[in-house]
Short mmCIF file of C-alpha atoms and ligand atoms in Angstrom, two decimals:
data_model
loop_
_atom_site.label_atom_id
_atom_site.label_comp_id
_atom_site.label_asym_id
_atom_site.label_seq_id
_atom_site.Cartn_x
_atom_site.Cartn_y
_atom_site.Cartn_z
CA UNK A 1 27.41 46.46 28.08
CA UNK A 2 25.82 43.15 26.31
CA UNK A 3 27.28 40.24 27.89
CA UNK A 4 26.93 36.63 26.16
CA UNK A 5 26.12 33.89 28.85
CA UNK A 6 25.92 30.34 28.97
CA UNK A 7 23.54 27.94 29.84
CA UNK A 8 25.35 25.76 32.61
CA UNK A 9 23.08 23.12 31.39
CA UNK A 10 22.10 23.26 27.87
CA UNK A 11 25.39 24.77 26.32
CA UNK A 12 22.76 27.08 24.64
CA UNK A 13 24.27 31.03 24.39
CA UNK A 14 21.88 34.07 25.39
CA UNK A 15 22.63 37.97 25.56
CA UNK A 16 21.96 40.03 27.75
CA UNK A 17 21.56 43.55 26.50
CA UNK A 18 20.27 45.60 29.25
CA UNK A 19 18.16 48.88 27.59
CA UNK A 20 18.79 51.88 29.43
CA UNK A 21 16.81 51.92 32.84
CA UNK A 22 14.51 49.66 31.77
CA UNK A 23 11.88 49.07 34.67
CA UNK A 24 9.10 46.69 35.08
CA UNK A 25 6.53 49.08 34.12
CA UNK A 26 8.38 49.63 30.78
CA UNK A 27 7.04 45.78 30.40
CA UNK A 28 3.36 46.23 31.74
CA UNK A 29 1.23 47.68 28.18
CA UNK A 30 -2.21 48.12 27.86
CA UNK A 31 -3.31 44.13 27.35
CA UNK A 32 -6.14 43.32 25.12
CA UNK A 33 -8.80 42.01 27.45
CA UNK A 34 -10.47 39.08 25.88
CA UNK A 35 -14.13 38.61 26.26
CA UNK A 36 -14.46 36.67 29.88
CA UNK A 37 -17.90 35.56 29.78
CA UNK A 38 -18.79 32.27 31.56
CA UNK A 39 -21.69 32.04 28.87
CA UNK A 40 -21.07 29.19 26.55
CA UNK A 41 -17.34 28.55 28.18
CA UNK A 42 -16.22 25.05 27.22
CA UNK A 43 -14.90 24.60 30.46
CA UNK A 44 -17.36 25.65 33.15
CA UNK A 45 -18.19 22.83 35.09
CA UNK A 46 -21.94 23.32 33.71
CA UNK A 47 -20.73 22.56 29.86
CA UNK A 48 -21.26 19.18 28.21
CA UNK A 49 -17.21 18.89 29.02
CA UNK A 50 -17.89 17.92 32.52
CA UNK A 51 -19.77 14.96 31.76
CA UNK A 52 -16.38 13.68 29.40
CA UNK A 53 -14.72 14.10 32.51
CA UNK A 54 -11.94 11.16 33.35
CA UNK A 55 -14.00 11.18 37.19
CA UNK A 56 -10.96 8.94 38.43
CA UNK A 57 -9.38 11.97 38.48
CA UNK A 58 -11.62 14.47 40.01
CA UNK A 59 -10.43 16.95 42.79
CA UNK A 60 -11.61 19.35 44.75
CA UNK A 61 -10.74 22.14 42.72
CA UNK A 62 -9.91 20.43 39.06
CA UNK A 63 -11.05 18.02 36.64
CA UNK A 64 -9.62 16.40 33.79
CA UNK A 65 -10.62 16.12 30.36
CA UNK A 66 -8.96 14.71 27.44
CA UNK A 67 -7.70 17.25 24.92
CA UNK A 68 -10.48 17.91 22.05
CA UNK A 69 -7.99 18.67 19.57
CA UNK A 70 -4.48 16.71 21.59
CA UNK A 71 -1.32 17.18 19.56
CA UNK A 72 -0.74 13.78 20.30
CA UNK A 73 -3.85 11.36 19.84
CA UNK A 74 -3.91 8.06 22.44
CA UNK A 75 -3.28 4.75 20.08
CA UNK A 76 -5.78 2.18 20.78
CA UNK A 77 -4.04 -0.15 18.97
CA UNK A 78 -0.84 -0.04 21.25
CA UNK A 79 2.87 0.13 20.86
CA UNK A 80 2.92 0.24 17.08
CA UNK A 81 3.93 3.32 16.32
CA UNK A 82 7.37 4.11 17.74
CA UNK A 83 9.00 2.89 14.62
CA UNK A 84 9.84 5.70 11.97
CA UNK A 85 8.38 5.53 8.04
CA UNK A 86 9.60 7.04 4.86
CA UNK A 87 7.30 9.17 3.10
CA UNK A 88 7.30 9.87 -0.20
CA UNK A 89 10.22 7.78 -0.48
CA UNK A 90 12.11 10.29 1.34
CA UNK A 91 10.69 12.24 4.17
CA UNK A 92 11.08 10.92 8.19
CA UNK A 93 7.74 10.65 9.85
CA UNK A 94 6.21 9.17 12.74
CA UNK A 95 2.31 9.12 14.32
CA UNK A 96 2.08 11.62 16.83
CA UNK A 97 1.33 9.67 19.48
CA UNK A 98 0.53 9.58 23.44
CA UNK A 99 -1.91 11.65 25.11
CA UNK A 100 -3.10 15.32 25.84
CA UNK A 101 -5.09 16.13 28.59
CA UNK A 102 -6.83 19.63 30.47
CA UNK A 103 -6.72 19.90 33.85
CA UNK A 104 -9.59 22.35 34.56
CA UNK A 105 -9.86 24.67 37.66
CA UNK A 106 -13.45 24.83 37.97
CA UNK A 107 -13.70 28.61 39.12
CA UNK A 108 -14.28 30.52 36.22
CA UNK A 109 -12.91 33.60 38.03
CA UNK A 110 -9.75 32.28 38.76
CA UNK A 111 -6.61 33.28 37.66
CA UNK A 112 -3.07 31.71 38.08
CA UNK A 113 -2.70 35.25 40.20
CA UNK A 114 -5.60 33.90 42.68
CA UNK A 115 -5.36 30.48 43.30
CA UNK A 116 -5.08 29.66 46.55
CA UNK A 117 -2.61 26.79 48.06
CA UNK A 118 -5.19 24.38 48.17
CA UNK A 119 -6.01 24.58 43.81
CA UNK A 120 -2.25 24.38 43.51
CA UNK A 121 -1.96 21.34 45.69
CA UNK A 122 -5.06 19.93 43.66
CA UNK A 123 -3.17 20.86 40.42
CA UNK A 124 0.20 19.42 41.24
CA UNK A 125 -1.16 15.95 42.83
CA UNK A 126 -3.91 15.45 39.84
CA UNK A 127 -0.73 15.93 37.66
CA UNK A 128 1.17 13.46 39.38
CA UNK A 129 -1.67 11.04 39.00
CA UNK A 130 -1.96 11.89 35.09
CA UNK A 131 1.67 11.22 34.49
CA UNK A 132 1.70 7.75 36.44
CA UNK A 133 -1.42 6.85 34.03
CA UNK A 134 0.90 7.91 30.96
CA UNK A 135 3.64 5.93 32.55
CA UNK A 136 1.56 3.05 31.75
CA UNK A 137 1.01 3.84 28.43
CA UNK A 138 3.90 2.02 26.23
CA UNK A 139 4.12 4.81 23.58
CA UNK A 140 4.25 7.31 25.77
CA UNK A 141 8.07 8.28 26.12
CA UNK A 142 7.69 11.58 28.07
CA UNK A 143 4.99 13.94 30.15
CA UNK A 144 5.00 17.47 30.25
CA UNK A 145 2.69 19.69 32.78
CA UNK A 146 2.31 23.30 31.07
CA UNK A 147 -0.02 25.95 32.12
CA UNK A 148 -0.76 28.99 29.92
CA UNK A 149 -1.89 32.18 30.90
CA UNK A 150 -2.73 35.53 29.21
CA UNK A 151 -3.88 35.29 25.02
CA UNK A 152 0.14 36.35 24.80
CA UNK A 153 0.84 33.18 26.17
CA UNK A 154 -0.99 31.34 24.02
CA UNK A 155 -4.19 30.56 26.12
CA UNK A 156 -7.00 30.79 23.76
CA UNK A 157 -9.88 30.33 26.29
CA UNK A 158 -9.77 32.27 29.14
CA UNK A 159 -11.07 29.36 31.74
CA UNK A 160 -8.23 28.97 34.34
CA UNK A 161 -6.75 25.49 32.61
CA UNK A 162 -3.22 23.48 32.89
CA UNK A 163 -2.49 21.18 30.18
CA UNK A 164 -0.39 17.87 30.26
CA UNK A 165 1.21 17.23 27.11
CA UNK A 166 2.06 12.86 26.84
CA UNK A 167 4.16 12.25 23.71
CA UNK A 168 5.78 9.49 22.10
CA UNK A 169 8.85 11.28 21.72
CA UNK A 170 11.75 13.26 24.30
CA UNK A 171 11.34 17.20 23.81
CA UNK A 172 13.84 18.24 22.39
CA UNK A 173 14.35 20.64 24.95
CA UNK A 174 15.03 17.72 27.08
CA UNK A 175 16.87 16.03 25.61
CA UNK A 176 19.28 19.04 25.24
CA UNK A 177 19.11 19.07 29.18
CA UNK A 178 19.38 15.15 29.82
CA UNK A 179 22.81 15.57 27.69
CA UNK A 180 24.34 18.34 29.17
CA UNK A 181 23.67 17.34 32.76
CA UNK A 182 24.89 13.76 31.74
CA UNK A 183 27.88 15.31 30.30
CA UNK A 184 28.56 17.35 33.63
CA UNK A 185 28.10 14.37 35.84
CA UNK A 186 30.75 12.90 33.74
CA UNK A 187 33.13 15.52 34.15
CA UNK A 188 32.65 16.32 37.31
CA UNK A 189 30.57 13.39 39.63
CA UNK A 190 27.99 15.75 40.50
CA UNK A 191 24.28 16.88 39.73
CA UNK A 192 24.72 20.40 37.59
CA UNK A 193 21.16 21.31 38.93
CA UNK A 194 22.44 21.08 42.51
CA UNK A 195 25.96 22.82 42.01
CA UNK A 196 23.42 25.54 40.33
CA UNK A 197 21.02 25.85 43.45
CA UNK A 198 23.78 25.62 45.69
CA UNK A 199 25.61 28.43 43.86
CA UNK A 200 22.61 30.12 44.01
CA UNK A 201 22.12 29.85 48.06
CA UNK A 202 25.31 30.99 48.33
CA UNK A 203 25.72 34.02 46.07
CA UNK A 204 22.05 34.96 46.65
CA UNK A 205 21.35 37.60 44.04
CA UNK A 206 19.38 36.22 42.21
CA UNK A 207 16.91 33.98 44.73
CA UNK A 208 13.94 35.49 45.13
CA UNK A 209 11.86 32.95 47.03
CA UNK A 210 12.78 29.94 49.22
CA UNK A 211 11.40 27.77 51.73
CA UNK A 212 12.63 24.52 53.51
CA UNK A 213 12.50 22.27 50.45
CA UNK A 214 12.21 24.37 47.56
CA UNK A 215 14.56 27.67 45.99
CA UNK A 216 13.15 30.10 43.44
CA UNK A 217 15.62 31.88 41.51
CA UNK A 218 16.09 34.01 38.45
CA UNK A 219 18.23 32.40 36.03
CA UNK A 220 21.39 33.69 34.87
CA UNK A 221 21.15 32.38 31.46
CA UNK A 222 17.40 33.93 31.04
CA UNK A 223 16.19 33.58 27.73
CA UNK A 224 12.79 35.39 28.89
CA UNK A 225 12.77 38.75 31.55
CA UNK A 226 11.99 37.78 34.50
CA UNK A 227 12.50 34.52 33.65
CA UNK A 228 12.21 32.29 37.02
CA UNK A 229 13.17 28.68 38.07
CA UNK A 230 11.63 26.76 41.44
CA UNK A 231 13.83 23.14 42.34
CA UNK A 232 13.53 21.24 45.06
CA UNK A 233 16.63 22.10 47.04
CA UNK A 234 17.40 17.94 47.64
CA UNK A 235 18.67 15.98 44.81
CA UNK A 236 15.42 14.66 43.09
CA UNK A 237 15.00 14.02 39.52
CA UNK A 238 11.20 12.28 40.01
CA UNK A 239 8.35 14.48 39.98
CA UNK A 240 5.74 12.44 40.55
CA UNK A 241 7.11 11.54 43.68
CA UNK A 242 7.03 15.12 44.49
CA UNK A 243 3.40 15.92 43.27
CA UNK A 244 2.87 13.37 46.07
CA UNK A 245 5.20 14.16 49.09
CA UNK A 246 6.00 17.53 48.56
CA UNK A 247 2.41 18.83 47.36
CA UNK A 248 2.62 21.52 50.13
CA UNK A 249 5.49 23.93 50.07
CA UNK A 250 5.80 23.33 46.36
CA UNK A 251 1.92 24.72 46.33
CA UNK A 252 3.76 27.43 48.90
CA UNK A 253 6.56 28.44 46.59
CA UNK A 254 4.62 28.16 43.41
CA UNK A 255 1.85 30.72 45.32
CA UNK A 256 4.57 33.14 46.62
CA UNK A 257 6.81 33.20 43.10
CA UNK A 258 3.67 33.70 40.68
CA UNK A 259 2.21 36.28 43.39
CA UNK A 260 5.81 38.35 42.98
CA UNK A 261 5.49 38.32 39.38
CA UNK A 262 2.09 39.36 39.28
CA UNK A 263 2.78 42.12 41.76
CA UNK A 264 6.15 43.19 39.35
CA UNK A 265 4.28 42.91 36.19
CA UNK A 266 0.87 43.17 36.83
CA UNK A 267 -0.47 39.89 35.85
CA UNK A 268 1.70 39.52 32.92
CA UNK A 269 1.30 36.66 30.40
CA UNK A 270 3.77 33.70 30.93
CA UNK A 271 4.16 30.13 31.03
CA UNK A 272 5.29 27.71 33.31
CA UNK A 273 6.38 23.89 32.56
CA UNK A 274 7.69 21.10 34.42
CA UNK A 275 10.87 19.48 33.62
CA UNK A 276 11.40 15.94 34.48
CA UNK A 277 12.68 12.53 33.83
CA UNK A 278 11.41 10.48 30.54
CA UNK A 279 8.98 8.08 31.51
CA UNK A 280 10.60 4.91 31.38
CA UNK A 281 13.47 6.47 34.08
CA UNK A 282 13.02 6.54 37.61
CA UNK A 283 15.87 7.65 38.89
CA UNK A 284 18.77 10.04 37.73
CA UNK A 285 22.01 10.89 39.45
CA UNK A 286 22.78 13.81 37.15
CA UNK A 287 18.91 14.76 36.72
CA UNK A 288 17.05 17.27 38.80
CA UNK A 289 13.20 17.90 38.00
CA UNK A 290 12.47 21.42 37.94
CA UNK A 291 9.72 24.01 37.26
CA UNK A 292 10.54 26.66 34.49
CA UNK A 293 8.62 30.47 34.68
CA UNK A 294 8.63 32.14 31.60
CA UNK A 295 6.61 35.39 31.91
CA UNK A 296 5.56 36.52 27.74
CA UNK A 297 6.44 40.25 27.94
CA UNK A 298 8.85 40.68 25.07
CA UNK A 299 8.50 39.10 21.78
CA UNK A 300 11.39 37.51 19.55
CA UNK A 301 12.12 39.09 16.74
CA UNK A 302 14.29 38.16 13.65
CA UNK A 303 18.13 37.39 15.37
CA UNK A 304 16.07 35.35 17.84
CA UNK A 305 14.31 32.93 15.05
CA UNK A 306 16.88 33.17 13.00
CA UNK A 307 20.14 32.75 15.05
CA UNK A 308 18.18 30.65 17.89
CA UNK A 309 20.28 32.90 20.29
CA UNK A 310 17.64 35.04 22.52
CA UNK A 311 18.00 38.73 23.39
CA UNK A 312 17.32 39.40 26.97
CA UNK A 313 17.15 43.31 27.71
CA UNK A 314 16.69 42.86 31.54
CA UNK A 315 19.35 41.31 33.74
CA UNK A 316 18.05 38.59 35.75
CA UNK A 317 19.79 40.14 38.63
CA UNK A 318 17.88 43.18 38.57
CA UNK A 319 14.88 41.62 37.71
CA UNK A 320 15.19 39.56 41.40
CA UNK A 321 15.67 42.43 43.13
CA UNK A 322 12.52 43.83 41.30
CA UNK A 323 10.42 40.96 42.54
CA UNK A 324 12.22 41.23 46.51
CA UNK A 325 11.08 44.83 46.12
CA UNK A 326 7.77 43.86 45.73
CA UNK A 327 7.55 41.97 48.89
ZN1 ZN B 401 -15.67 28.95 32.41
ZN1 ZN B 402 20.44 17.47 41.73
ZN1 ZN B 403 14.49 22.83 32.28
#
């Protein structure tokens, strides 16, 4: 039976329409292997890219570029560009501001599926650094740590690579969240994020991963199979504090949840993104940063453009105990 659930957070409406005895391997095709050669790759630390490194930033494991071709393009001239113009007499518009930056692994070889704890903690605390440089930055109004993997996922070169996204605007997928966890706070003095991991700890059918700071759950209102959350378990809405102190068992959970989905789905495609505070915040009662999984094994079709509502044909419940299976 299709059930229609709610985003505790969002107010946004999925289904979820479970197909009969769907199974993991009903998600795991035949993917088109893209041509992995390290000859000529942009991003081996033997291209002309190294040398446009930002070196500040160097790790271990990573390096930082900026973005040949950023979707928002750093402003030399400062601050000038928040302000909306008419164009054409008519139309909205507004520079698209900020920064974009690639944060590299240097191992060609590596996958999200093989990093060890150590290129996670690199990733993470590089990040952290990143988004306190965009903090600086007056146009920049929010940062946003993505990672792609798989051609599904939109990766179009195969060289292990995260991506920071620094725009002069709020997401508006953030700014959905800021206002419904605002709007819960107000109705009910507490952190929706919390109440939701709490819930979580408690009912425990849908964690799949946890250790002493962080919880990794499937969430109810999964707009993606399989799709996966990881929070700190304390009230925090700061990442970059995070990157900083919690570097290890985040690296730990991150390691352990990508590893079960891998296992489940055989390296599937997906996403991940961070979800934190604008820049100019610090602090948030009613925030709570967060990392969003979104493996890329089914594809939207018409309802899901067109109503905005997504079809999810495997029950995030099932898909946990899936992943615990795995183990
Ligand atoms: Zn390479
Ligand atoms: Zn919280
Ligand atoms: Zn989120």
């Amino acid at each position: 039976m299709p059930q229609l659930r709610q985003n505790i957070i969002t107010g946004e409406w999925v289904v979820i329409a479970p197909e009969r005895s769907k199974r993991p391997t009903d998600f795991i095709v035949k993917r088109q292997q893209k041509s992995d050669v390290k000859e000529n790759c942009p991003f081996c630390p033997d291209s002309p890219s190294y040398n446009n490194r930002l070196s500040d930033f160097d790790a271990e494991n990573i390096y930082v570029i900026p973005n040949k071709y950023p979707a928002f393009l750093e402003d030399q001239t400062k601050c000038s560009v928040r302000a909306y113009k008419i164009e054409d007499g008519f139309y909205n518009t507004r520079p698209s501001s900020g920064g974009h930056d690639v944060l590299i692994i240097k191992e060609h070889e590596q996958n999200i599926f093989t990093f060890n704890e150590e290129t996670w903690k690199d990733l993470f605390e590089t990040a952290g650094k990143r988004y306190n440089y965009w903090r600086k930055d007056c146009n920049t109004e929010y940062s946003m740590l993505i990672y792609n993997q798989g051609v599904e996922s939109g990766a179009s070169i195969s060289h292990p690579h995260a991506q920071i996204f620094a725009s002069n605007i709020v997401p508006n997928h953030i700014t959905r969240e800021l206002n419904g966890s605002q709007k819960y706070f107000e109705n009910t003095g507490g952190c929706v994020y919390c109440d939701l991991l709490r819930h979580e700890l408690m009912q425990k059918i849908r964690v799949v991963a946890e250790n002493e700071k962080f919880i990794a759950f499937t969430f109810y209102a999964a707009r993606f199979p399989f799709e996966t959350w990881i929070l700190p378990k304390f009230h925090s809405a700061n990442f970059v504090q995070a990157s900083v102190e919690l570097s290890v068992p985040l690296s730990q959970i991150m390691q352990q949840v990508i590893g079960l989905l891998g296992k489940t789905l055989d390296n599937p495609p997906l996403n991940f993104f961070v979800h934190d505070l604008p820049t100019a915040v610090d602090k948030s009662d009613f925030y709570h940063w967060h990392i969003e999984i979104a493996p890329r094994i089914a594809a939207y079709g018409g309802f899901e453009l067109g109503a905005g509502t997504i079809i999810d044909v495997m029950p995030p419940e099932e898909a946990a105990n899936y992943m615990r299976l795995t183990v």
